XYZ file of C-alpha atoms in Angstrom:
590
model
C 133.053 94.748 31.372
C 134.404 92.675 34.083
C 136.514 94.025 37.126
C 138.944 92.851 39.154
C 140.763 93.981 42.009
C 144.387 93.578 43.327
C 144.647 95.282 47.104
C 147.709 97.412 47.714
C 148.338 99.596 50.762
C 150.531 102.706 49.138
C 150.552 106.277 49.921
C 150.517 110.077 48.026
C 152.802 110.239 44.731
C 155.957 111.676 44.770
C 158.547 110.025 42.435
C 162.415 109.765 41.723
C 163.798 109.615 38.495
C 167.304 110.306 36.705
C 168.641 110.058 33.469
C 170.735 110.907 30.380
C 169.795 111.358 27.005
C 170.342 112.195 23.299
C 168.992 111.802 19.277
C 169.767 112.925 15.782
C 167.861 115.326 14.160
C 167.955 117.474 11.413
C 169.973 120.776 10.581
C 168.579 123.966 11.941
C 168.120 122.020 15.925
C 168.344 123.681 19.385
C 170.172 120.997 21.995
C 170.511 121.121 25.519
C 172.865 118.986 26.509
C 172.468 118.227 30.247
C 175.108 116.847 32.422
C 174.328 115.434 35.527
C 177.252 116.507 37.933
C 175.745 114.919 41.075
C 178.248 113.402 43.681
C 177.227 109.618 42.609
C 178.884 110.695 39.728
C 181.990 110.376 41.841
C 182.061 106.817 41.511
C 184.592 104.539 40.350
C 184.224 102.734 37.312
C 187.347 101.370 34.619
C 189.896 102.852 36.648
C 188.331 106.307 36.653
C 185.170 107.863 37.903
C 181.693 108.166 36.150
C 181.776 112.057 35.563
C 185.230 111.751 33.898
C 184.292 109.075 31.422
C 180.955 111.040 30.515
C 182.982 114.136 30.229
C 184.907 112.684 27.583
C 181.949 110.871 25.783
C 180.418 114.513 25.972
C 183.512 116.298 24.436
C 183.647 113.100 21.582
C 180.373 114.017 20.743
C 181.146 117.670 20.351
C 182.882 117.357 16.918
C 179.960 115.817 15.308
C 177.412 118.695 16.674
C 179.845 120.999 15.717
C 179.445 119.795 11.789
C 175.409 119.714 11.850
C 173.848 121.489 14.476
C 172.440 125.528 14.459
C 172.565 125.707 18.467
C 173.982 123.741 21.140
C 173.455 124.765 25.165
C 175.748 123.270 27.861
C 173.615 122.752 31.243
C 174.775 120.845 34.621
C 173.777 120.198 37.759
C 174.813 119.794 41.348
C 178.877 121.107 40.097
C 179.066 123.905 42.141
C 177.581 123.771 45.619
C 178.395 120.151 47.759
C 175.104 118.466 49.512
C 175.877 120.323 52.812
C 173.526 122.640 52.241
C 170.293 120.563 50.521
C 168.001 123.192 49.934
C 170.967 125.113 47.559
C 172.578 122.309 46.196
C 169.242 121.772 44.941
C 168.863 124.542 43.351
C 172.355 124.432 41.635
C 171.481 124.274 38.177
C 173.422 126.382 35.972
C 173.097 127.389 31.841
C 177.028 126.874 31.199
C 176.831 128.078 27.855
C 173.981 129.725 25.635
C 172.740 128.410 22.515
C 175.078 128.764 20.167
C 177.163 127.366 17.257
C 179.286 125.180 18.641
C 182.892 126.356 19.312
C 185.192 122.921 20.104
C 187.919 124.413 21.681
C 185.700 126.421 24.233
C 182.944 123.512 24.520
C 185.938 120.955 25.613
C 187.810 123.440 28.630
C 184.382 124.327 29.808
C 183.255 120.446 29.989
C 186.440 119.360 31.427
C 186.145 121.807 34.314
C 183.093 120.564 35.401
C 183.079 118.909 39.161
C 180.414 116.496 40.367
C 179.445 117.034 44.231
C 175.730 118.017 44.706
C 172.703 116.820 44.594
C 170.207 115.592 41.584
C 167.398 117.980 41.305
C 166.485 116.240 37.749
C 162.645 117.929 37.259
C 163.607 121.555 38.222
C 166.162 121.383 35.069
C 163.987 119.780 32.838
C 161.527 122.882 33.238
C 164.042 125.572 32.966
C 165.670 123.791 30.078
C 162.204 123.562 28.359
C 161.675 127.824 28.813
C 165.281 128.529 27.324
C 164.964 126.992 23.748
C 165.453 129.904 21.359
C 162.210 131.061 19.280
C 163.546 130.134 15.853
C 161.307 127.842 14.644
C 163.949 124.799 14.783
C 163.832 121.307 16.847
C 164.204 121.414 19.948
C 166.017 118.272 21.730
C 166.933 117.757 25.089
C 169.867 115.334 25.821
C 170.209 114.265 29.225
C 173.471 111.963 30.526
C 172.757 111.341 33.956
C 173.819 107.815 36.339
C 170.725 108.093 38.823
C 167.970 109.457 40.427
C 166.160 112.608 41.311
C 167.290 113.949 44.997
C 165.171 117.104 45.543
C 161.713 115.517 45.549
C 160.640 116.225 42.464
C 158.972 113.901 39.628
C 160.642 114.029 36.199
C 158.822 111.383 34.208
C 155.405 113.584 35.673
C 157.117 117.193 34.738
C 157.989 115.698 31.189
C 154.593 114.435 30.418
C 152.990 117.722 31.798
C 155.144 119.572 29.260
C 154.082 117.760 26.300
C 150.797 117.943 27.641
C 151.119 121.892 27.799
C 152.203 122.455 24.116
C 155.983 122.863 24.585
C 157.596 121.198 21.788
C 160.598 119.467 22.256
C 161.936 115.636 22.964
C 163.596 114.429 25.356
C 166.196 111.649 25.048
C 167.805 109.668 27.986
C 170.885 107.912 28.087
C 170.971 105.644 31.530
C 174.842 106.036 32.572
C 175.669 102.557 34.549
C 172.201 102.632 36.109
C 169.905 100.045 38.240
C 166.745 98.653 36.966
C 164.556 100.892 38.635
C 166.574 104.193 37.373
C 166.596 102.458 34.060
C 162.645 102.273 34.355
C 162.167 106.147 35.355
C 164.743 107.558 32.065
C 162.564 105.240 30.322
C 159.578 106.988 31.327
C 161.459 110.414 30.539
C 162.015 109.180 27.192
C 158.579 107.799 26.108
C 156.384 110.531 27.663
C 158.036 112.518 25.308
C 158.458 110.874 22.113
C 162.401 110.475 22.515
C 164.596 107.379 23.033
C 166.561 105.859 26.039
C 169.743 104.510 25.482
C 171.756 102.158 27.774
C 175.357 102.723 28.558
C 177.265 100.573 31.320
C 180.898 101.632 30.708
C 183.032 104.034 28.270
C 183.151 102.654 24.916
C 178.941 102.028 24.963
C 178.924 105.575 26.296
C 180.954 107.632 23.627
C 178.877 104.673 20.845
C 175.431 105.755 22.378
C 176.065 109.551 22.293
C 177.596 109.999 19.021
C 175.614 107.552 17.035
C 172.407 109.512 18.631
C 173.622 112.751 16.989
C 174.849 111.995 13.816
C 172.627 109.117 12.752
C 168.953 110.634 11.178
C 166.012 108.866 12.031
C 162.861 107.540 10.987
C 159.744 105.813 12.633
C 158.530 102.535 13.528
C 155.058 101.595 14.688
C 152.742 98.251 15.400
C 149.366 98.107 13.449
C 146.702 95.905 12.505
C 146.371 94.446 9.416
C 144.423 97.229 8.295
C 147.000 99.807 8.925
C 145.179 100.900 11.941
C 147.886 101.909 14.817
C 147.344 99.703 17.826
C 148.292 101.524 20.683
C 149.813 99.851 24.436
C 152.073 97.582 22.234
C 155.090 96.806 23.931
C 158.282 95.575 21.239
C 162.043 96.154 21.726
C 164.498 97.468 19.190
C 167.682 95.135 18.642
C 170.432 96.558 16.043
C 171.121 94.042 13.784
C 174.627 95.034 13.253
C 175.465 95.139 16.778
C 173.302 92.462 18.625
C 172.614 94.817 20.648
C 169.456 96.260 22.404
C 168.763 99.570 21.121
C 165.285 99.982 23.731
C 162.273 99.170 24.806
C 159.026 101.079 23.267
C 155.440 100.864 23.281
C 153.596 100.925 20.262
C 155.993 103.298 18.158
C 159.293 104.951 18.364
C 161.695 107.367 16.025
C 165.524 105.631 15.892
C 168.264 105.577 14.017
C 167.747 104.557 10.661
C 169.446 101.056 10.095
C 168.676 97.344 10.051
C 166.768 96.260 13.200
C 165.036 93.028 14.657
C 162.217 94.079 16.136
C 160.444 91.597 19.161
C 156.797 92.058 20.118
C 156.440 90.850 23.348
C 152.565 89.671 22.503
C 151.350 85.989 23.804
C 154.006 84.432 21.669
C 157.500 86.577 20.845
C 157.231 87.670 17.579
C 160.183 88.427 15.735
C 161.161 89.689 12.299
C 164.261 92.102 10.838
C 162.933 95.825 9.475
C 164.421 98.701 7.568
C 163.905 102.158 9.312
C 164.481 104.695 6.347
C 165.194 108.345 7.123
C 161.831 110.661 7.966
C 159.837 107.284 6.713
C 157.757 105.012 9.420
C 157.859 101.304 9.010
C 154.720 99.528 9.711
C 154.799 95.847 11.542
C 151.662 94.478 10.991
C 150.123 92.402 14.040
C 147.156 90.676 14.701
C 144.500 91.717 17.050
C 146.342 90.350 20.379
C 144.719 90.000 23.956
C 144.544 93.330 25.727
C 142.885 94.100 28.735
C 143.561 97.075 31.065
C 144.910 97.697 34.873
C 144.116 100.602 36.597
C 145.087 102.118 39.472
C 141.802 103.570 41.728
C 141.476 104.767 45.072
C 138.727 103.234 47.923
C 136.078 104.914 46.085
C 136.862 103.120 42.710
C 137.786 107.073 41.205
C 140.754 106.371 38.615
C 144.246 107.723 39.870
C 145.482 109.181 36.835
C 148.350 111.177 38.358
C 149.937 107.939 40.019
C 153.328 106.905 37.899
C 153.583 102.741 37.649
C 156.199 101.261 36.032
C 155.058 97.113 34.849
C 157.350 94.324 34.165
C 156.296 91.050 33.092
C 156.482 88.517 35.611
C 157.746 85.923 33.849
C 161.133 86.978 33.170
C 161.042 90.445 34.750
C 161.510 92.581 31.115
C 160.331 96.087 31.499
C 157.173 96.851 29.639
C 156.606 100.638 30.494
C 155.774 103.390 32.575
C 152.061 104.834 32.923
C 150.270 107.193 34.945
C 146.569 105.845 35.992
C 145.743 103.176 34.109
C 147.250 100.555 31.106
C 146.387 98.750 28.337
C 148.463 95.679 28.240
C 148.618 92.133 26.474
C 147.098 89.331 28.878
C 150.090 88.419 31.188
C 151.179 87.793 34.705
C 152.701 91.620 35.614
C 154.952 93.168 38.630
C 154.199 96.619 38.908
C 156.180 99.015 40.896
C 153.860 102.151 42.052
C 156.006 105.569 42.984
C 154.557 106.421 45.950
C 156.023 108.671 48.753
C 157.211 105.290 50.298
C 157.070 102.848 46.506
C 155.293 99.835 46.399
C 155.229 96.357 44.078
C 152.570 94.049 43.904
C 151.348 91.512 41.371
C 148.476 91.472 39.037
C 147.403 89.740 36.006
C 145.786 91.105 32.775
C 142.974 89.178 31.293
C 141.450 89.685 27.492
C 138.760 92.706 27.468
C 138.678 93.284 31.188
C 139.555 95.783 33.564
C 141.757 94.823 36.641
C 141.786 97.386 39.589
C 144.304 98.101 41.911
C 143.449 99.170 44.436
C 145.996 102.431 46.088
C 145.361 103.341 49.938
C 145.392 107.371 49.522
C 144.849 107.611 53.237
C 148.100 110.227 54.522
C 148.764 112.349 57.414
C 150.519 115.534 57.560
C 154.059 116.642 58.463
C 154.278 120.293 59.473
C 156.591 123.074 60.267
C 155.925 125.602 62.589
C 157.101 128.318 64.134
C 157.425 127.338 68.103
C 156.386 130.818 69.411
C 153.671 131.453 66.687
C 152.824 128.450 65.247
C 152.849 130.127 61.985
C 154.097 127.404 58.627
C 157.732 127.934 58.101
C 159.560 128.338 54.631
C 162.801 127.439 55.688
C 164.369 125.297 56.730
C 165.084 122.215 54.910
C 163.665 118.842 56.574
C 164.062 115.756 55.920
C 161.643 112.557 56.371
C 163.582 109.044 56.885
C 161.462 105.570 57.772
C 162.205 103.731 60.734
C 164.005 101.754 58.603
C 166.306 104.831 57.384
C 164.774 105.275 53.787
C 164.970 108.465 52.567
C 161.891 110.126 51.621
C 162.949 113.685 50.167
C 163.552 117.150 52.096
C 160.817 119.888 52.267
C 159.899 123.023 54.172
C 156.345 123.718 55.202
C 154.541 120.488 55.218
C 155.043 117.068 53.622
C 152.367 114.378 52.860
C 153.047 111.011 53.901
C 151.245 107.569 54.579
C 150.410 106.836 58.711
C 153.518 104.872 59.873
C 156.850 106.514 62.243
C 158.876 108.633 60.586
C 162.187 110.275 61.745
C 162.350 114.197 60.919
C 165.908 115.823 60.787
C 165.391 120.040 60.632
C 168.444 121.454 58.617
C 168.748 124.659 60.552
C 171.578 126.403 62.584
C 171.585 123.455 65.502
C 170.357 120.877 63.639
C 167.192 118.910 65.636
C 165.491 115.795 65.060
C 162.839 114.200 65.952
C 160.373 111.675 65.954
C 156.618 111.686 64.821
C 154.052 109.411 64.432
C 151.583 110.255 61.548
C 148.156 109.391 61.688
C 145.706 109.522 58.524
C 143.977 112.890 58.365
C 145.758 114.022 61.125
C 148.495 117.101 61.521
C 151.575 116.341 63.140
C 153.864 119.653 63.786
C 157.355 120.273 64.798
C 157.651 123.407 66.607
C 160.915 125.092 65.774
C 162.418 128.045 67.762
C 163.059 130.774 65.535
C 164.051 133.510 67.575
C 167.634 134.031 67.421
C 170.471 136.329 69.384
C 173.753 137.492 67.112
C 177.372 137.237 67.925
C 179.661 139.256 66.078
C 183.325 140.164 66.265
C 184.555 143.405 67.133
C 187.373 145.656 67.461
C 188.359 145.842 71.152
C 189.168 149.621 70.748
C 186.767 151.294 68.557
C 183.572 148.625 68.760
C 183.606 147.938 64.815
C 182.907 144.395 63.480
C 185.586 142.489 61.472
C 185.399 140.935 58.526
C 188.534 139.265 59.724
C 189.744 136.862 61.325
C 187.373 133.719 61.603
C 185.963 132.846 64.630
C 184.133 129.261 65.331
C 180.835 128.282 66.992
C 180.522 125.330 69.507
C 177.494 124.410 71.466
C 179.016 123.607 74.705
C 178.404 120.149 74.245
C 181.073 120.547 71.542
C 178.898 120.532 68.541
C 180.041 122.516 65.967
C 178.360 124.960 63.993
C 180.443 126.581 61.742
C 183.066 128.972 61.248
C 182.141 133.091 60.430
C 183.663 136.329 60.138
C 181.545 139.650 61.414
C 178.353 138.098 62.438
C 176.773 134.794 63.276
C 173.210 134.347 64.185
C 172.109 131.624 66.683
C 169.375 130.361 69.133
C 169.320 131.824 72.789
C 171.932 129.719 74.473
C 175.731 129.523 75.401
C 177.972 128.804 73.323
C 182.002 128.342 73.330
C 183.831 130.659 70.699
C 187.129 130.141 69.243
C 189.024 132.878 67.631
C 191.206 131.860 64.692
C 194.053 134.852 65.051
C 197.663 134.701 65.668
C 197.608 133.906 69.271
C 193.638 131.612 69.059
C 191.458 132.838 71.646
C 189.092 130.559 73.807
C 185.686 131.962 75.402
C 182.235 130.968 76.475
C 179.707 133.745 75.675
C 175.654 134.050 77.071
C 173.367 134.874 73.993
C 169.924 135.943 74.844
C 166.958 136.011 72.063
C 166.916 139.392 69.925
C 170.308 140.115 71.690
C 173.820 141.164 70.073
C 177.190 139.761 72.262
C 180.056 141.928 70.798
C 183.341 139.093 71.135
C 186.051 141.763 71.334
C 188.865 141.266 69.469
C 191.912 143.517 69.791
C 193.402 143.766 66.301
C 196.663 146.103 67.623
C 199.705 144.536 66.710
C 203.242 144.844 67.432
C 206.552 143.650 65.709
C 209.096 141.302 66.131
C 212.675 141.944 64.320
C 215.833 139.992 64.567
C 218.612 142.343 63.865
C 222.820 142.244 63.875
C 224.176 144.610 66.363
C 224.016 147.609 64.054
C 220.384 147.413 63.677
C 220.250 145.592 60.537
C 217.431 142.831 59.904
C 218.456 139.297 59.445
C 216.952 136.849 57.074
C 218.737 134.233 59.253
C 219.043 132.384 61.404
C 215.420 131.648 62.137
C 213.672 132.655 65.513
C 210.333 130.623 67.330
C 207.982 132.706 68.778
C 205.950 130.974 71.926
C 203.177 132.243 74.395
C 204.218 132.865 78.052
C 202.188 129.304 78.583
C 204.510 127.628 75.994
C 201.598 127.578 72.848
C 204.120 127.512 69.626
C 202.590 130.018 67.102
C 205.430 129.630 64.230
C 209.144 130.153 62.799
C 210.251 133.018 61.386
C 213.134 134.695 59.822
C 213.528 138.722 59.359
C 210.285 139.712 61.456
C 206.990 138.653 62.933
C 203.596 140.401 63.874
C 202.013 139.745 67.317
C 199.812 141.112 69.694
C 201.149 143.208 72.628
C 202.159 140.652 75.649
C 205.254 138.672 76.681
C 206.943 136.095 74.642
C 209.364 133.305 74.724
C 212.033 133.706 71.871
C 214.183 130.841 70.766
C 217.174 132.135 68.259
C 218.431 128.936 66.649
C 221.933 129.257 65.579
C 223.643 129.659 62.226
C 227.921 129.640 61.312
C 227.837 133.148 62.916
C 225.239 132.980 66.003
C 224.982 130.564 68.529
C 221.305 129.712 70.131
C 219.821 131.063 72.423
C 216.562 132.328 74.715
C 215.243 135.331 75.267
C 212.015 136.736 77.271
C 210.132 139.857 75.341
C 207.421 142.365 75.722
C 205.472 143.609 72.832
C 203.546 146.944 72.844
C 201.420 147.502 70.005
C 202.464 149.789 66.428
C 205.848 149.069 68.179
C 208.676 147.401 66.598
C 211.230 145.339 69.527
C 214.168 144.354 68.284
C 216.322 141.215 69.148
C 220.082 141.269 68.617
C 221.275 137.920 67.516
C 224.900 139.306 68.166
C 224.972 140.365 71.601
C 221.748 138.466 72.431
C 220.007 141.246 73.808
C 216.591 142.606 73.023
C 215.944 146.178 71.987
C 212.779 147.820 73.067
């Protein structure tokens, strides 16, 4: 065998793929339907946004599950917590609603109350969607509608295709909501590692067509052999519906669809093209001649096969989208772009030849980003980090340590005073960012009896003016000074010293006195209204009747009514004291 190599500097695999998906089956099915509620989702598109058209494609659908289908399971994704916080919005994956017979009514409020705002952590959903099927013997399908991809470093085409590989039965079908080329590729991948199909939806009507005609249409199976009947495997053909015109997907080798007229086109040397008849739980041979295959595969500096590295191929010619493989290929001799998921992805060109191998040839050569405690220098779990180029892509967020090729990389640490850095990695080399993890704790107390408050809010500012956040009872923070604003009636300025392992009480006094306007028997007055302001003019708010303050000396303003003209007034409150101010005689009444 001959071999030929293609030389491509890439790094360690991690991947990003998204997707959405779904496929008839027969009665007695388990589906998880899985709704990707990420913020892209947000988008515009026909007037509306993304996650409002695919809720009501999802809710269409509904109906015809609810006619054949055992058990249904709502899941989503990144609806509930925003991408402030990246380490929970990626885990915010929620089991909506258990497997069950589907109820409409229910299934339609509890889709239309879903939000999109978080992150896309595709791969961690796939697995816990793949433990939850029920043990009852049935299919199990999972549908997944999603517009993009993967957020939280994971790989979904690799976690799919290490499920099959581990026995858990079930399919996974993708539907690719208004999605790029690249996305398209990676639910693609999703799909075939599987055994499922991809669909392609760009707007709402080719939405609500692709879900419902997934669940209510059976299927059967189509598959390329020789003209013995011999499967040939790494045969790349594309589906069109005949009815339609339109492109149902691209396969290799064999696929289940809707049964229906299709044209079929083999993408061998020459396009072959013919019409077929997929029948219901029957597989339709196309027979084609022995066509010229070689293989590509990807190998490290000592020529050992990389069969964990994802690469998507397109042909060169005209760019169409072949498949996804991990390792290695068998493809028809052609001129091919391949795109290899690396931490930082790849393309390069390389060209298959009859009954040889052609190498390419991936760089595995990485460095090490690390975080450590600075006083110990022990690994540290949390928090979050996140790796950007010096060119600002986005490589994923990770605790610990993160593999990445030798280049410059810019490192932004998620913690309470965010920090970022720079760090050059070198190959075999550890770079580590030392983070300070001892902490002091401010907390708001009672100025009388020393207890901490649950209310009201007090903010954090470095005293550069950064802010930190807002907390009630405690807040925990590096050694430094900070200034403090108390959110009460009358706000509260202060700078405050924290030292490391060190509580700073802020004392709050939480006494309170009253305010009344009264007629000159006594008598409270819903109006006129009176404006209450600090003895250094700060407004804090109009009232009629009464108002709660704490003990010091106020400005009063009486605006008039038919019966009381306006008028100023100086008072001093006391606390658990109620002063009263006579809008008739315009005195005040202590």
């Amino acid at each position: 065998m001959t071999f030929r190599k293609v030389f491509l500097l890439l790094g360690l695999i991690i991947t990003v793929v998204g997707g959405l998906q779904l496929s008839a089956q027969t009665s007695g099915r388990n589906i998880a339907i899985i709704l990707d509620a990420s913020g892209s989702m947000q988008a515009g598109l026909d007037n509306t946004t993304r996650i409002a058209i695919a809720r009501e494609a999802v809710i269409t659908t509904s109906s015809a599950l609810a006619d054949d289908v055992t058990n249904v399971s709502l899941w989503a994704y990144g609806h509930r917590l925003p991408q402030d916080d990246p380490v929970a919005s990626c885990q915010d994956i929620e089991q909506i609603l258990p497997y069950s017979p589907i109820d409409e009514a229910q299934f339609q409020e509890t889709v239309t109350n879903i939000n999109a705002i978080g992150y896309t952590p595709i791969s961690d959903t796939l697995q816990q969607v793949a433990s939850s099927f029920p043990d009852n013997d049935g299919d199990n399908v999972v549908l997944l509608i999603s517009d993009g991809e993967e957020t939280c470093s994971g790989d979904p085409c690799a976690v799919a295709s290490d499920l099959v590989a581990n026995g858990i039965d079930l399919v996974v079908n993708t539907v690719g909501f208004a999605v790029d080329a690249t996305t398209r590729a990676q639910l693609q991948c999703i799909a075939q590692v599987t055994g499922g199909v991809y669909y392609d939806a760009q707007d709402a009507d080719s939405l609500i067509e692709s879900l419902t005609s997934a669940v209510v249409v059976p299927t059967g199976n189509v598959q390329i052999v020789d003209p013995d009947g011999n499967p040939l495997p790494d045969i790349p053909f594309t589906l069109i519906n005949t009815e339609t015109n339109e492109a149902v997907g691209s396969f290799v080798s064999s696929t289940s669809v809707p049964v229906g007229t299709y044209t079929i086109q083999i993408n061998a040397t020459e396009l072959i093209t013919q019409d077929i008849m997929i029948i219901a739980d029957e597989t339709t041979n196309v027979v084609v001649n022995p066509l010229p295959i070689g293989t590509i595969e990807l190998v490290d500096e000592d020529d050992i096969l990389l069969d964990e590295v994802r690469f998507a191929v397109y042909r060169l010619a005209d760019d169409g989208y072949v498949g996804s493989y991990f390792g290695s290929a068998r493809l028809l001799e052609d001129d091919y772009r391949l795109e290899v998921f690396t931490v930082i992805p790849v393309a390069t060109e390389a060209t298959v030849v009859r009954d040889e191998t052609t190498q390419v040839l991936v760089d595995t050569d990485a460095g090490t980003i690390r975080l450590v405690d600075e006083a110990t220098g022990n690994l540290l779990a949390s928090p979050l980090f996140e790796i950007y180029t010096e060119d600002g892509m986005y490589l994923g967020a990770q605790s610990e340590t993160y593999d990445v090729p030798p280049g410059n990389y810019t490192v932004r640490v998620r913690s309470t005073i965010p920090v970022e850095v720079d760090v050059t990695v070198v190959s075999d080399e550890v770079s580590d960012i030392a983070i300070a993890t001892e902490v002091g704790t401010l907390q708001l107390v009672d100025a009388e009896t020393g207890v901490v408050l649950d209310d009201p809010l007090f903010e954090i500012y470095t005293t550069d003016g950064s802010y930190l956040g807002a907390q009630s009872g405690q807040f925990d923070v590096p050694p430094d000074t900070y200034d403090i604003r108390i959110r009460g009636v009358v706000p509260i300025d202060m700078q405050v010293v924290v030292g490391s392992g060190e509580t700073v009480d802020i004392p709050f006094d939480t006494a309170l006195g009253t305010l009344q306007l009264v007629d000159g028997d006594g008598n409270e007055l819903s109006d006129p209204l009176f404006e209450i302001y600090t003895e250094d003019g700060m407004y804090l708010g109009g009232q009629s009747g009464q108002f709660d303050v704490p003990p010091g000396t106020y400005d009063i303003v009486v605006r008039s009514n038919d019966t009381i003209e306006r008028f100023e007034v100086s008072v001093t409150v006391t606390a658990d004291t109620t002063t009263q101010i006579d809008a008739i005689n315009q005195t005040v009444n202590p």
